[in-house]
Coordinates of C-alpha atoms in Angstrom, one line a residue:
M1 CA -14.2 2.3 -19.6
L2 CA -12.0 0.0 -17.7
A3 CA -8.9 0.9 -15.7
N4 CA -7.3 -2.5 -15.5
L5 CA -7.7 -2.6 -11.8
F6 CA -8.2 -6.4 -11.8
K7 CA -7.3 -7.8 -15.2
K8 CA -4.8 -10.6 -15.2
K9 CA -1.4 -10.1 -16.8
N10 CA 1.1 -12.9 -17.6
K11 CA 4.3 -11.0 -18.2
A12 CA 6.8 -9.5 -15.8
V13 CA 5.8 -6.1 -14.4
L14 CA 7.7 -3.6 -12.2
G15 CA 5.9 -2.7 -9.0
V16 CA 6.1 1.2 -8.8
D17 CA 4.9 2.6 -5.5
I18 CA 4.4 6.4 -5.7
S19 CA 4.3 7.7 -2.1
S20 CA 4.3 11.3 -0.8
T21 CA 8.0 11.4 -0.4
S22 CA 9.6 8.7 -2.6
I23 CA 9.4 6.3 -5.4
K24 CA 10.0 2.6 -4.7
I25 CA 10.3 0.0 -7.4
I26 CA 10.5 -3.8 -7.2
E27 CA 10.9 -6.6 -9.8
L28 CA 10.0 -10.1 -8.6
V29 CA 10.7 -13.3 -10.5
E30 CA 10.2 -17.0 -9.8
Q31 CA 13.5 -18.9 -9.3
N32 CA 13.5 -22.6 -8.4
G33 CA 10.0 -22.5 -7.2
R34 CA 10.6 -19.5 -4.9
M35 CA 10.1 -15.8 -5.4
Q36 CA 13.2 -13.8 -5.9
V37 CA 13.8 -10.0 -5.7
E38 CA 15.4 -9.4 -9.0
A39 CA 15.7 -5.6 -8.7
Y40 CA 15.0 -2.9 -6.2
A41 CA 15.6 0.8 -5.8
S42 CA 14.1 3.9 -4.2
E43 CA 14.3 7.5 -5.2
P44 CA 13.3 10.6 -3.2
L45 CA 10.6 12.8 -4.7
P46 CA 11.1 16.6 -5.1
E47 CA 9.2 18.5 -2.5
N48 CA 5.4 19.0 -3.1
S49 CA 5.4 16.8 -6.3
V50 CA 3.0 14.5 -4.5
V51 CA 0.7 16.1 -1.8
E52 CA -1.7 14.0 0.3
Q53 CA -1.3 11.1 -2.2
A54 CA -2.3 13.4 -5.2
I55 CA 0.3 13.9 -8.0
N56 CA 1.0 17.7 -8.4
D57 CA 3.9 17.4 -10.9
E58 CA 3.9 14.3 -13.1
E59 CA 7.1 15.5 -14.8
A60 CA 9.0 15.4 -11.5
V61 CA 7.4 12.1 -10.5
G62 CA 8.2 10.6 -13.9
G63 CA 11.8 11.8 -13.6
A64 CA 12.2 10.2 -10.1
I65 CA 10.7 6.9 -11.4
K66 CA 13.2 6.9 -14.3
K67 CA 16.1 7.4 -11.9
A68 CA 14.9 4.6 -9.7
V69 CA 14.6 2.2 -12.6
Q70 CA 18.1 3.2 -13.8
R71 CA 19.5 2.6 -10.3
S72 CA 17.8 -0.8 -10.0
H73 CA 19.3 -2.0 -13.4
S74 CA 15.9 -3.6 -14.2
S75 CA 15.2 -4.1 -17.9
V76 CA 11.4 -4.6 -17.4
K77 CA 9.4 -2.0 -19.2
R78 CA 5.9 -2.9 -18.1
A79 CA 4.8 -1.2 -14.8
S80 CA 2.0 -1.6 -12.3
V81 CA 1.0 1.4 -10.1
A82 CA -1.6 1.9 -7.4
V83 CA -4.0 4.6 -6.3
A84 CA -4.8 5.2 -2.6
G85 CA -7.8 3.5 -1.1
S86 CA -9.3 6.9 -0.3
A87 CA -9.4 7.7 -4.0
V88 CA -11.4 4.6 -4.9
I89 CA -15.0 3.7 -4.3
T90 CA -15.6 0.0 -4.1
K91 CA -19.0 -1.7 -4.0
V92 CA -20.1 -5.3 -4.1
I93 CA -23.1 -5.7 -6.3
Q94 CA -25.1 -8.8 -7.5
M95 CA -25.4 -9.8 -11.1
A96 CA -26.8 -12.8 -13.0
T97 CA -24.4 -15.8 -13.4
G98 CA -23.2 -16.8 -16.9
L99 CA -22.7 -13.3 -18.3
S100 CA -19.6 -12.7 -20.3
D101 CA -17.2 -9.9 -19.4
D102 CA -18.6 -7.8 -22.3
E103 CA -22.1 -8.3 -21.0
L104 CA -21.1 -7.6 -17.4
E105 CA -19.4 -4.4 -18.6
Q106 CA -22.5 -3.2 -20.5
Q107 CA -24.7 -4.0 -17.5
I108 CA -22.4 -2.2 -15.1
A109 CA -22.2 0.8 -17.3
L110 CA -26.0 1.1 -17.3
E111 CA -26.3 0.7 -13.5
A112 CA -23.1 2.4 -12.3
D113 CA -24.7 5.8 -11.7
Q114 CA -26.5 4.2 -8.8
Y115 CA -23.3 3.6 -7.0
I116 CA -20.9 6.4 -8.2
P117 CA -21.4 10.0 -7.0
Y118 CA -19.5 11.5 -9.9
P119 CA -20.4 12.0 -13.6
L120 CA -19.6 8.7 -15.3
E121 CA -17.5 10.4 -18.0
E122 CA -15.1 11.5 -15.2
V123 CA -14.7 8.0 -13.8
A124 CA -12.6 4.9 -14.5
L125 CA -14.4 1.7 -13.7
D126 CA -13.4 -1.9 -13.3
F127 CA -14.9 -5.0 -11.9
E128 CA -14.1 -8.6 -10.7
V129 CA -16.5 -11.5 -10.5
Q130 CA -16.3 -13.1 -7.1
D131 CA -18.3 -15.9 -5.5
V132 CA -21.8 -17.2 -6.2
L133 CA -24.4 -16.2 -3.7
E134 CA -25.1 -18.9 -1.1
E135 CA -28.8 -18.1 -1.1
D136 CA -29.2 -17.8 -4.9
N137 CA -26.9 -19.8 -7.2
H138 CA -28.2 -17.8 -10.2
R139 CA -26.4 -14.7 -9.0
V140 CA -22.8 -13.8 -8.3
N141 CA -21.1 -11.1 -6.3
V142 CA -19.2 -8.6 -8.5
L143 CA -16.7 -6.2 -6.9
L144 CA -16.9 -2.8 -8.6
A145 CA -14.1 -0.3 -8.3
A146 CA -14.3 3.3 -9.4
C147 CA -11.8 6.1 -9.4
R148 CA -11.6 9.6 -11.0
K149 CA -10.0 9.3 -14.4
E150 CA -7.7 12.2 -13.6
T151 CA -6.2 10.3 -10.6
V152 CA -5.5 7.2 -12.8
E153 CA -4.2 9.3 -15.8
L154 CA -1.7 11.3 -13.7
R155 CA -0.2 8.0 -12.5
E156 CA -0.2 6.6 -16.1
D157 CA 1.4 9.8 -17.4
S158 CA 4.1 9.6 -14.8
I159 CA 4.9 6.0 -15.7
E160 CA 5.1 6.9 -19.4
I161 CA 7.3 10.0 -18.7
A162 CA 9.8 7.5 -17.1
G163 CA 9.9 5.5 -20.4
L164 CA 7.7 2.6 -19.1
E165 CA 4.4 1.2 -20.2
S166 CA 1.6 1.4 -17.7
T167 CA -0.2 -1.9 -17.8
V168 CA -1.9 -2.2 -14.4
V169 CA -3.6 0.4 -12.2
D170 CA -4.3 -1.3 -8.8
V171 CA -5.6 -0.2 -5.4
E172 CA -3.2 0.1 -2.5
A173 CA -5.5 -2.0 -0.2
F174 CA -5.6 -4.8 -2.8
C175 CA -1.7 -4.7 -2.9
I176 CA -1.5 -5.0 0.9
E177 CA -4.0 -8.0 0.7
R178 CA -1.8 -9.7 -1.9
A179 CA 1.5 -9.0 0.0
Y180 CA -0.1 -10.4 3.2
Q181 CA 0.4 -13.9 1.7
L182 CA 4.1 -13.3 2.2
L183 CA 3.7 -12.3 5.9
E184 CA 1.2 -14.9 7.2
S185 CA 3.9 -17.5 7.7
Q186 CA 5.8 -15.1 10.1
L187 CA 2.9 -15.0 12.5
D188 CA 3.5 -17.5 15.3
A189 CA 0.5 -16.9 17.5
E190 CA -2.9 -18.7 17.3
P191 CA -5.4 -17.8 16.2
K192 CA -4.6 -15.3 13.5
D193 CA -8.0 -15.0 11.7
T194 CA -8.1 -11.2 12.1
V195 CA -4.9 -9.3 11.4
A196 CA -4.3 -5.5 11.4
I197 CA -1.7 -4.1 9.1
I198 CA -0.8 -0.6 10.1
D199 CA 1.3 1.2 7.5
I200 CA 3.0 4.3 9.0
G201 CA 4.5 6.2 6.1
A202 CA 6.0 9.7 5.9
T203 CA 2.7 11.6 6.0
M204 CA -0.1 9.1 6.2
T205 CA -1.0 6.2 8.5
T206 CA -3.2 3.5 6.9
L207 CA -4.9 0.7 8.8
N208 CA -6.0 -2.3 6.8
V209 CA -7.7 -5.1 8.7
L210 CA -7.9 -8.6 7.1
H211 CA -10.2 -11.3 8.2
E212 CA -9.3 -14.8 6.8
G213 CA -6.9 -13.1 4.4
K214 CA -9.4 -10.5 2.9
I215 CA -9.5 -6.8 3.6
I216 CA -12.6 -5.9 5.6
Y217 CA -11.7 -2.4 6.8
T218 CA -9.5 0.4 5.7
R219 CA -8.9 3.8 7.3
E220 CA -6.3 6.5 6.5
Q221 CA -5.3 9.4 8.8
M222 CA -2.7 12.2 8.5
F223 CA 0.2 11.1 10.6
G224 CA 3.7 9.9 9.8
G225 CA 7.5 10.0 10.1
Q226 CA 7.7 13.5 8.5
Q227 CA 6.5 14.9 11.8
L228 CA 9.6 13.5 13.5
S229 CA 11.8 15.1 10.7
E230 CA 10.0 18.5 11.2
E231 CA 10.6 18.4 14.9
I232 CA 14.3 17.7 14.4
Q233 CA 14.5 20.6 11.9
R234 CA 12.8 23.0 14.4
R235 CA 14.8 21.9 17.4
Y236 CA 18.3 21.9 15.8
G237 CA 17.8 24.4 13.0
I238 CA 18.8 22.1 10.1
S239 CA 17.3 21.5 6.7
A240 CA 14.8 18.8 5.8
Q241 CA 17.4 16.8 4.0
E242 CA 19.8 16.9 6.9
A243 CA 17.0 16.0 9.3
N244 CA 16.0 12.9 7.3
R245 CA 19.6 11.8 7.0
A246 CA 20.2 12.3 10.7
K247 CA 17.2 10.1 11.6
I248 CA 18.8 7.2 9.7
E249 CA 22.5 7.8 10.3
G250 CA 22.5 9.4 13.8
G251 CA 24.8 12.2 15.0
L252 CA 22.1 14.3 16.7
P253 CA 22.7 16.0 20.1
D254 CA 22.5 14.0 23.3
D255 CA 19.0 15.2 24.1
Y256 CA 17.5 13.9 20.9
E257 CA 16.3 10.5 22.2
T258 CA 14.7 11.8 25.4
E259 CA 13.3 15.1 24.1
I260 CA 12.2 14.2 20.6
L261 CA 12.5 10.5 19.7
E262 CA 10.8 9.0 22.7
P263 CA 7.8 11.4 22.7
F264 CA 7.4 10.7 18.9
K265 CA 7.4 6.9 19.6
D266 CA 4.7 7.5 22.2
S267 CA 2.7 9.4 19.5
V268 CA 3.1 6.4 17.1
V269 CA 1.7 4.0 19.8
Q270 CA -1.2 6.3 20.4
Q271 CA -2.0 6.6 16.7
V272 CA -1.9 2.8 16.4
S273 CA -4.2 2.4 19.4
R274 CA -6.6 5.1 18.1
S275 CA -6.8 3.5 14.6
L276 CA -7.7 0.2 16.1
Q277 CA -10.4 1.8 18.3
F278 CA -12.0 3.3 15.3
F279 CA -12.1 -0.1 13.7
Y280 CA -13.7 -1.7 16.8
S281 CA -16.3 1.1 17.1
S282 CA -17.4 0.6 13.5
S283 CA -17.5 -3.2 13.3
Q284 CA -18.6 -6.3 15.2
F285 CA -15.0 -6.9 16.2
N286 CA -13.5 -5.9 19.6
D287 CA -10.0 -7.2 19.1
V288 CA -7.5 -8.5 16.5
D289 CA -5.3 -11.5 16.7
Y290 CA -2.1 -9.9 15.4
V291 CA -0.7 -6.5 14.5
I292 CA 1.8 -6.1 11.7
L293 CA 3.6 -2.7 11.6
A294 CA 4.6 -1.5 8.1
G295 CA 5.9 1.7 6.6
G296 CA 9.2 3.4 7.1
T297 CA 8.3 4.7 10.5
S298 CA 7.8 1.2 11.9
S299 CA 11.6 0.7 11.6
L300 CA 12.1 2.8 14.7
E301 CA 13.9 0.7 17.3
G302 CA 11.6 -1.0 19.8
I303 CA 8.4 0.3 18.3
S304 CA 6.7 -3.1 17.9
Q305 CA 7.4 -4.0 21.5
L306 CA 5.9 -0.6 22.6
V307 CA 2.8 -1.3 20.6
Q308 CA 2.5 -4.8 21.9
D309 CA 2.8 -3.6 25.5
K310 CA 0.2 -0.9 24.9
I311 CA -2.6 -2.9 23.2
G312 CA -1.8 -6.4 24.5
T313 CA -1.6 -8.0 21.1
H314 CA 1.3 -9.7 19.3
A315 CA 3.0 -7.2 17.1
I316 CA 5.8 -7.6 14.5
I317 CA 7.5 -5.5 11.8
A318 CA 6.6 -6.4 8.3
N319 CA 9.2 -8.1 6.1
P320 CA 7.7 -9.5 2.9
F321 CA 11.1 -10.7 1.7
A322 CA 11.8 -13.1 4.6
S323 CA 11.3 -16.2 2.5
M324 CA 12.7 -14.8 -0.8
T325 CA 16.0 -15.1 -2.4
L326 CA 17.8 -12.1 -3.7
G327 CA 19.2 -11.5 -7.2
P328 CA 22.8 -10.3 -7.7
K329 CA 21.6 -6.7 -8.5
V330 CA 20.0 -6.3 -5.1
N331 CA 21.8 -4.8 -2.1
P332 CA 20.7 -7.0 0.9
Q333 CA 21.3 -4.4 3.5
T334 CA 19.4 -1.7 1.7
L335 CA 16.4 -4.0 1.0
A336 CA 16.4 -5.2 4.7
N337 CA 16.4 -1.6 5.9
D338 CA 13.5 -0.6 3.6
A339 CA 11.5 -3.8 3.8
P340 CA 8.7 -2.6 6.2
G341 CA 7.9 0.2 3.7
L342 CA 7.6 -2.0 0.6
L343 CA 4.3 -3.8 1.0
V344 CA 2.5 -1.9 -1.7
A345 CA 5.5 -2.1 -4.1
C346 CA 5.7 -5.8 -3.4
G347 CA 2.0 -6.3 -3.9
L348 CA 2.3 -4.5 -7.2
A349 CA 5.2 -6.6 -8.3
M350 CA 3.3 -9.8 -7.5
R351 CA 1.0 -8.9 -10.4
S352 CA 3.7 -10.7 -12.5
F353 CA 2.4 -14.0 -11.2
D354 CA -1.4 -13.4 -11.8

C-alpha cells in the first residue's frame, strides 16, 4: 500500500528532479559537520517526454537520468524522486495515540475511501504521525498522502531504466519545505515568519507559502521560461535549441532586450504578484515577510529587484548551496548558475540525512 513518501532512510540517496524540460541530480554528503555537494549534473529531456509534469516516455526519461548520473560521476545507486503537488492529495486526520505503524496502516486502509476520490486499488498511500492534539492528548494528527499509482510507478520505472534503485517517492512541496532550512539563514529582514517561495520553471510556476517553516499553501499555474524561448524562436526564426542557448549565452539582435526580454520580465513580476494575491484571497494572511524566487527563470538579471519594487517585500534569489562546501567532482560555476532551479533536487538529496 505504501509509497514511501515519508519513511526514513539512513543511506546516501541521489536526489533526482524530473522537470518538464530536464533532469537534475544532486548527491549531498556530510563533511566536517557541514553539508557538501558531492556530485551534480543536469541533462535536457527529449521534447514531449514529460508534459505538464506527467511522464509520457519513461524510456526517454530513464535515458536522460542515466546520462546525468554518468556526467556527475556519482557512484550512488539509490535514488529519491518527487511527484508534483498537484498530483497528490494530502489530508490531516486524527487517530488514537499509541497505535503501531501496522495498526495505523490497517486503520487508514479502512477509512481512506472517505478522503480519496479514486478507487483505492489505483492509489498509493502513505502517512506520517505528527503532533498530539492540544485539546485531546489521546489523539494525534496523522498526515495522509495519496497519489495515483500510475504517477508513482512511471517515476520508479524511469529510475530503474537508468540503472538506479528507487527508494523514496516524495512530494515536491515537502522537498521545498526541507530545502528551506538551507535558505532561512540568508533572510536578513525581520520578521520572517511567513515566507513565499515562488519557483518559476520552464513551463510551471509554483507558489509555496511557509509559515514558521511549514508549508501552508501551494498553488501551481502554467507559466514559465519556455514562453521567453518561444518568443525568441518566433521573432528571430531560430530553433528551440538555439533559442535556449541564446537566452544563456547571448548573441541575439540589439532589439532583444527592449522588445522581448523586458516585456517578459514584466510578465514574470505580474505572475508573482497574481500568485500572491490568490494566496491572500484564500487565507487569513494579507502579506508575507519575504519572497524567495526559485527556478531557472529567476536567474534573469534584476528580476528580484523588480519583484521587490512591485510588491514592496524583500525578495532574493534562492541559493541552497550558499553555506555548503563543494566536492572535487562539482563545477562551481555550473552549480552557481543552476542553483535557483535546484530546490527540489536538493530537498530530495537531503533524504540522505533523515
